[in-house]
Amino acid sequence: MNQYDLIVVGSGPAGRRAAIQAAKLEKKVLVIEKGSRVGGVSVHTGTIPSKTLRETALNLTGWRERGFYGRSYRVKQEINAEDLRRRLLITLDHEVEVLEHQFARNRVQHLRGKATFIDANTLEVVKNDGEVLKVTGTSILLAIGTRPYRPPHVPFDHEAILDSDEILEIKELPRSMIVIGAGVIGIEYATIFSALDTQVTVVEPRDSMLEFIDKEIVEDFAYQLRDRNMKLIFGQKAEKIEREDNGKCKVTLSNGRILHAETVLFAAGRVGATDTLNLTACGLEADNRGRLKVDPETFQTSVPNIYAAGDVIGFPSLASTSMEQGRIAARHAVGAPASEPPQFFPYGIYAVPEISTCGLTEEEVTERGIPYECGIAHFRETSRGHIMGLDTGLLKMIFSMKTRRLLGVHIVGEGATELVHIGQAVLNLKGTVEYFVENTFNYPTLAEAYKIAGLDAWNRMGELKKEA
């Protein structure tokens, strides 16, 4: 009864996609989830909640309409934490219902409890009601995700000094906030709260933010943040974080500067949730951030029948890529043919404004010594952008001068995470600048920016010389 073809530990994007894929291949599958409901970090504290919070903030503040009606425009004058939480709970309930239905429809069994290794094929599961089970799997996939990094010198108190999970449970919207860490999570929350009219200061020890994003896009993004009075402090470490007698927070930086705010969000990284698995029993070892090393093509660990996928294996830590990793890992684990992971995938940062990118950055193209040309379009140049009241937004494409092929597409602005898929398709299908110049795009749309950027590059590259 307790013997399975595949046991999946964790029911986030990687885990659920792997389980359903294996079940569709008519394998006996078990999913173990320690949380009270299925869905993992993505559904309960990560992707879905933060994106729901973002959408709610933009809707209630009237952010998208301010280009026409001015910065004082509001859909709801007094916005409170309960307004945000109400929509969040509706969304989470829907996500869990969909996932439970998918498991039931595909006959995926699932247990709620904590799993630990006994050996490379056997797990002990302590169920939420206290019952202890032993389950055995021909293959095991670890899709356990991550949790916020909580260093001992930060006095988290669940009220004013919070991590990125706790920020979703705030009881009141703060008037001021210091965000420690300018990575994806820190920047997303910083810009969301800024849109809610919280005075936000971001502190980052590195000299810049989002270093894997094209530098020109980051510069445009940073300009927009500073333009709305967000403070960005780079090259300084938060040496000391403390709560003062008046309830406010005090942050002392490495250069001696002192910052004050009602709330501190510490968002400087996450760690793999591997410490409770008893990895030594199965012959695995995690790194200092709890992450597991895998073969990038099969997602197999150093123990042949154990696989890992999703955030626990590190970059890029995206729900979208985690799903594909889980699917490929599951196929490999049950002996089904599996394709290689795609060379280019889109990266979406759901800040305000959005950033999305696919392919090579200008810095990477330069490093590789590829002769190139760039095409740029500003959203305000499109009729749709003007209709929407956009005065910001930028789409940038990079083309090879030799092959004329698209090498990278980078977008900052409204709808960036949707728009990027046009560039992604052309990139993976090895399309050239001529695609954008010669094709027709719906008018008026923001997607028309592809045509403008394509023409911008084509004007400098010249016409394709056809052989006689």
Short mmCIF file of C-alpha atoms in Angstrom, two decimals, residues 54-352:
data_model
loop_
_atom_site.label_atom_id
_atom_site.label_comp_id
_atom_site.label_asym_id
_atom_site.label_seq_id
_atom_site.Cartn_x
_atom_site.Cartn_y
_atom_site.Cartn_z
CA ARG A 54 0.08 44.14 -6.25
CA GLU A 55 -3.08 43.98 -8.37
CA THR A 56 -5.26 45.04 -5.44
CA ALA A 57 -2.98 47.98 -4.68
CA LEU A 58 -3.02 49.16 -8.30
CA ASN A 59 -6.79 48.82 -8.54
CA LEU A 60 -7.74 50.52 -5.27
CA THR A 61 -5.27 53.37 -5.64
CA GLY A 62 -6.22 54.05 -9.26
CA TRP A 63 -2.52 53.88 -10.08
CA ARG A 64 -3.03 53.11 -13.77
CA GLU A 65 -5.30 56.12 -14.30
CA ARG A 66 -3.12 58.73 -12.64
CA GLY A 67 -1.49 59.66 -15.95
CA PHE A 68 -4.78 61.32 -16.87
CA TYR A 69 -6.32 62.28 -13.54
CA GLY A 70 -3.24 63.31 -11.55
CA ARG A 71 -1.29 61.84 -8.64
CA SER A 72 -4.04 62.64 -6.15
CA TYR A 73 -6.54 60.37 -7.97
CA ARG A 74 -7.88 57.47 -5.88
CA VAL A 75 -10.51 54.78 -6.49
CA LYS A 76 -10.81 54.27 -2.71
CA GLN A 77 -9.73 57.15 -0.51
CA GLU A 78 -8.95 55.18 2.65
CA ILE A 79 -7.24 51.87 1.95
CA ASN A 80 -6.50 49.54 4.84
CA ALA A 81 -4.88 46.14 5.34
CA GLU A 82 -8.28 44.42 5.42
CA ASP A 83 -9.02 45.66 1.88
CA LEU A 84 -5.88 43.87 0.72
CA ARG A 85 -6.49 40.71 2.75
CA ARG A 86 -10.08 40.24 1.54
CA ARG A 87 -9.07 39.79 -2.09
CA LEU A 88 -6.06 37.72 -1.10
CA LEU A 89 -8.16 35.11 0.74
CA ILE A 90 -10.59 34.76 -2.18
CA THR A 91 -7.69 34.19 -4.57
CA LEU A 92 -5.93 31.66 -2.32
CA ASP A 93 -9.12 29.64 -1.79
CA HIS A 94 -9.59 29.44 -5.55
CA GLU A 95 -5.98 28.32 -6.15
CA VAL A 96 -6.23 25.56 -3.51
CA GLU A 97 -9.56 24.32 -4.89
CA VAL A 98 -8.14 24.11 -8.42
CA LEU A 99 -5.08 22.23 -7.20
CA GLU A 100 -7.04 19.75 -5.07
CA HIS A 101 -9.33 19.09 -8.03
CA GLN A 102 -6.31 18.46 -10.29
CA PHE A 103 -4.93 15.93 -7.79
CA ALA A 104 -8.30 14.18 -7.49
CA ARG A 105 -8.90 14.10 -11.25
CA ASN A 106 -5.46 12.60 -11.91
CA ARG A 107 -5.66 10.23 -8.92
CA VAL A 108 -2.65 11.71 -7.19
CA GLN A 109 -2.62 10.70 -3.53
CA HIS A 110 -1.50 13.31 -1.01
CA LEU A 111 -0.60 13.31 2.67
CA ARG A 112 -0.33 16.25 5.04
CA GLY A 113 2.66 15.83 7.28
CA LYS A 114 6.40 16.25 7.72
CA ALA A 115 8.69 13.91 5.80
CA THR A 116 12.18 12.77 6.81
CA PHE A 117 14.49 10.30 5.08
CA ILE A 118 15.14 6.87 6.54
CA ASP A 119 17.15 5.83 3.48
CA ALA A 120 17.34 6.81 -0.21
CA ASN A 121 14.00 5.15 -1.00
CA THR A 122 12.11 5.45 2.29
CA LEU A 123 10.51 8.38 4.06
CA GLU A 124 8.92 8.63 7.46
CA VAL A 125 5.87 10.91 7.48
CA VAL A 126 4.52 12.39 10.71
CA LYS A 127 0.97 13.34 9.80
CA ASN A 128 -0.70 16.45 11.20
CA ASP A 129 -2.84 14.27 13.49
CA GLY A 130 0.28 12.60 14.96
CA GLU A 131 0.08 9.32 13.05
CA VAL A 132 3.44 8.07 11.71
CA LEU A 133 3.72 6.34 8.33
CA LYS A 134 6.57 4.87 6.31
CA VAL A 135 6.38 5.24 2.55
CA THR A 136 8.71 3.92 -0.13
CA GLY A 137 9.31 5.34 -3.59
CA THR A 138 11.23 4.01 -6.58
CA SER A 139 12.06 7.68 -7.18
CA ILE A 140 11.73 10.70 -4.90
CA LEU A 141 11.45 14.34 -5.98
CA LEU A 142 12.28 17.08 -3.49
CA ALA A 143 10.25 20.18 -4.31
CA ILE A 144 10.28 21.65 -0.84
CA GLY A 145 10.91 25.28 -1.76
CA THR A 146 12.47 27.91 0.46
CA ARG A 147 11.73 30.11 3.44
CA PRO A 148 12.93 33.64 4.25
CA TYR A 149 16.52 33.96 5.43
CA ARG A 150 16.36 35.15 9.07
CA PRO A 151 19.83 36.02 10.38
CA PRO A 152 20.21 35.97 14.19
CA HIS A 153 21.14 39.68 14.46
CA VAL A 154 17.75 40.81 13.11
CA PRO A 155 15.16 41.09 15.95
CA PHE A 156 12.08 39.88 14.08
CA ASP A 157 8.99 40.58 16.20
CA HIS A 158 6.06 39.77 13.86
CA GLU A 159 4.80 43.34 14.31
CA ALA A 160 7.19 45.95 12.93
CA ILE A 161 10.32 43.99 11.94
CA LEU A 162 9.13 41.43 9.43
CA ASP A 163 10.28 38.92 6.85
CA SER A 164 8.69 38.54 3.40
CA ASP A 165 6.19 35.91 4.64
CA GLU A 166 5.04 37.97 7.60
CA ILE A 167 4.52 41.15 5.56
CA LEU A 168 1.31 39.60 4.18
CA GLU A 169 -0.19 39.52 7.68
CA ILE A 170 0.23 43.19 8.61
CA LYS A 171 -2.74 44.66 10.47
CA GLU A 172 -2.25 48.27 9.33
CA LEU A 173 -0.62 49.87 6.31
CA PRO A 174 2.57 51.58 7.52
CA ARG A 175 3.23 55.23 6.70
CA SER A 176 6.94 54.49 6.28
CA MET A 177 8.97 51.37 5.55
CA ILE A 178 12.64 50.39 5.23
CA VAL A 179 13.24 47.41 2.94
CA ILE A 180 16.53 45.59 3.51
CA GLY A 181 17.53 43.89 0.27
CA ALA A 182 17.02 45.00 -3.34
CA GLY A 183 16.54 41.54 -4.81
CA VAL A 184 13.36 40.51 -6.63
CA ILE A 185 11.25 40.02 -3.48
CA GLY A 186 12.45 43.19 -1.74
CA ILE A 187 11.92 45.35 -4.83
CA GLU A 188 8.47 43.90 -5.53
CA TYR A 189 7.20 44.66 -2.02
CA ALA A 190 9.00 48.02 -1.87
CA THR A 191 7.28 49.26 -5.04
CA ILE A 192 3.87 47.82 -4.08
CA PHE A 193 3.89 49.66 -0.75
CA SER A 194 5.18 52.78 -2.48
CA ALA A 195 2.11 52.60 -4.75
CA LEU A 196 0.01 52.47 -1.56
CA ASP A 197 1.63 55.81 -0.54
CA THR A 198 3.98 54.34 2.06
CA GLN A 199 7.28 56.24 2.17
CA VAL A 200 9.78 53.52 1.22
CA THR A 201 13.56 53.40 1.62
CA VAL A 202 15.49 50.49 0.10
CA VAL A 203 18.89 49.51 1.54
CA GLU A 204 21.18 47.24 -0.49
CA PRO A 205 24.85 46.41 0.31
CA ARG A 206 25.71 45.88 -3.36
CA ASP A 207 26.29 48.82 -5.69
CA SER A 208 23.20 48.15 -7.77
CA MET A 209 20.05 46.06 -7.88
CA LEU A 210 18.79 43.24 -10.10
CA GLU A 211 22.23 42.64 -11.59
CA PHE A 212 20.99 39.89 -13.94
CA ILE A 213 18.70 42.39 -15.72
CA ASP A 214 19.90 44.55 -18.65
CA LYS A 215 21.56 47.63 -17.16
CA GLU A 216 19.62 50.13 -19.31
CA ILE A 217 16.33 48.64 -18.07
CA VAL A 218 17.47 48.83 -14.43
CA GLU A 219 18.51 52.47 -14.90
CA ASP A 220 15.10 53.37 -16.35
CA PHE A 221 13.39 51.46 -13.53
CA ALA A 222 15.47 53.19 -10.83
CA TYR A 223 14.69 56.59 -12.37
CA GLN A 224 10.96 55.86 -12.15
CA LEU A 225 11.26 54.81 -8.49
CA ARG A 226 13.23 57.91 -7.50
CA ASP A 227 10.81 60.08 -9.48
CA ARG A 228 8.04 59.04 -7.10
CA ASN A 229 10.19 59.76 -4.06
CA MET A 230 11.40 56.26 -3.20
CA LYS A 231 14.84 56.32 -1.57
CA LEU A 232 17.40 53.87 -2.96
CA ILE A 233 20.55 53.47 -0.87
CA PHE A 234 23.21 51.25 -2.48
CA GLY A 235 26.61 50.19 -1.17
CA GLN A 236 25.52 50.29 2.48
CA LYS A 237 24.81 47.42 4.85
CA ALA A 238 22.19 47.50 7.60
CA GLU A 239 24.54 46.97 10.56
CA LYS A 240 21.91 47.19 13.29
CA ILE A 241 18.11 46.94 13.32
CA GLU A 242 16.23 47.76 16.51
CA ARG A 243 12.82 48.72 17.83
CA GLU A 244 12.68 52.01 19.76
CA ASP A 245 10.58 52.84 22.82
CA ASN A 246 8.09 54.79 20.71
CA GLY A 247 7.41 51.67 18.62
CA LYS A 248 9.25 52.87 15.54
CA CYS A 249 12.18 51.06 13.98
CA LYS A 250 15.74 52.31 13.80
CA VAL A 251 18.26 51.05 11.23
CA THR A 252 21.94 51.95 11.49
CA LEU A 253 23.89 51.67 8.23
CA SER A 254 27.57 50.76 7.83
CA ASN A 255 28.48 54.41 7.13
CA GLY A 256 26.85 55.52 10.40
CA ARG A 257 23.68 56.89 8.81
CA ILE A 258 20.54 56.29 10.86
CA LEU A 259 17.14 55.63 9.29
CA HIS A 260 13.74 55.61 11.01
CA ALA A 261 10.47 54.01 9.86
CA GLU A 262 7.32 52.42 11.22
CA THR A 263 8.15 49.05 9.63
CA VAL A 264 11.25 47.16 8.49
CA LEU A 265 10.95 44.43 5.86
CA PHE A 266 14.01 42.18 5.82
CA ALA A 267 14.10 40.56 2.37
CA ALA A 268 17.76 39.68 1.88
CA GLY A 269 17.47 36.19 0.44
CA ARG A 270 15.83 32.86 1.14
CA VAL A 271 17.10 29.45 2.27
CA GLY A 272 16.12 25.97 1.12
CA ALA A 273 13.78 24.17 3.53
CA THR A 274 16.03 21.10 3.66
CA ASP A 275 17.09 21.13 7.31
CA THR A 276 14.21 18.91 8.53
CA LEU A 277 14.62 16.17 5.91
CA ASN A 278 17.53 14.28 7.54
CA LEU A 279 19.45 14.38 4.26
CA THR A 280 22.43 12.48 5.69
CA ALA A 281 20.27 9.34 5.83
CA CYS A 282 19.95 9.32 2.04
CA GLY A 283 23.47 10.52 1.24
CA LEU A 284 22.69 14.11 0.23
CA GLU A 285 24.16 17.37 1.49
CA ALA A 286 22.79 20.90 1.09
CA ASP A 287 24.92 24.03 0.71
CA ASN A 288 25.11 26.84 3.29
CA ARG A 289 21.79 28.26 2.05
CA GLY A 290 20.01 24.90 2.18
CA ARG A 291 20.06 24.40 -1.60
CA LEU A 292 20.62 21.14 -3.46
CA LYS A 293 22.87 20.63 -6.49
CA VAL A 294 21.34 18.87 -9.50
CA ASP A 295 22.10 17.93 -13.10
CA PRO A 296 20.67 20.94 -15.01
CA GLU A 297 19.20 18.70 -17.73
CA THR A 298 17.58 15.94 -15.66
CA PHE A 299 17.35 17.57 -12.19
CA GLN A 300 18.90 14.43 -10.71
CA THR A 301 20.90 14.83 -7.49
CA SER A 302 24.09 12.92 -6.67
CA VAL A 303 21.82 10.10 -5.42
CA PRO A 304 20.48 8.60 -8.69
CA ASN A 305 16.86 7.99 -7.64
CA ILE A 306 16.45 11.36 -5.86
CA TYR A 307 15.59 14.48 -7.84
CA ALA A 308 15.13 18.12 -6.85
CA ALA A 309 13.35 20.99 -8.60
CA GLY A 310 12.06 24.48 -7.94
CA ASP A 311 13.42 27.11 -5.59
CA VAL A 312 15.41 24.56 -3.55
CA ILE A 313 17.93 24.23 -6.42
CA GLY A 314 18.48 28.01 -6.62
CA PHE A 315 18.37 30.45 -9.54
CA PRO A 316 16.10 31.37 -11.26
CA SER A 317 13.54 30.54 -8.51
CA LEU A 318 10.50 31.27 -10.65
CA ALA A 319 7.13 29.54 -10.45
CA SER A 320 7.13 29.20 -14.26
CA THR A 321 10.57 27.57 -14.50
CA SER A 322 9.89 25.45 -11.41
CA MET A 323 6.86 23.92 -13.14
CA GLU A 324 8.93 22.97 -16.17
CA GLN A 325 11.74 21.62 -13.98
CA GLY A 326 9.23 19.46 -12.10
CA ARG A 327 7.72 18.11 -15.32
CA ILE A 328 11.12 17.21 -16.81
CA ALA A 329 12.31 15.66 -13.52
CA ALA A 330 9.17 13.54 -13.22
CA ARG A 331 9.48 12.21 -16.76
CA HIS A 332 13.11 11.31 -16.21
CA ALA A 333 12.35 9.76 -12.81
CA VAL A 334 9.74 7.35 -14.20
CA GLY A 335 11.75 6.46 -17.31
CA ALA A 336 9.79 8.51 -19.86
CA PRO A 337 11.61 10.48 -22.59
CA ALA A 338 12.10 14.13 -21.59
CA SER A 339 13.13 17.15 -23.61
CA GLU A 340 15.89 19.48 -22.48
CA PRO A 341 14.89 22.64 -20.60
CA PRO A 342 14.34 25.55 -23.02
CA GLN A 343 17.41 27.69 -23.69
CA PHE A 344 15.55 30.98 -23.21
CA PHE A 345 12.76 31.50 -20.69
CA PRO A 346 11.10 34.75 -19.62
CA TYR A 347 11.93 36.30 -16.27
CA GLY A 348 9.15 38.36 -14.72
CA ILE A 349 9.53 40.82 -11.85
CA TYR A 350 6.12 41.97 -10.62
CA ALA A 351 7.21 45.31 -9.27
CA VAL A 352 5.45 48.60 -9.99
#
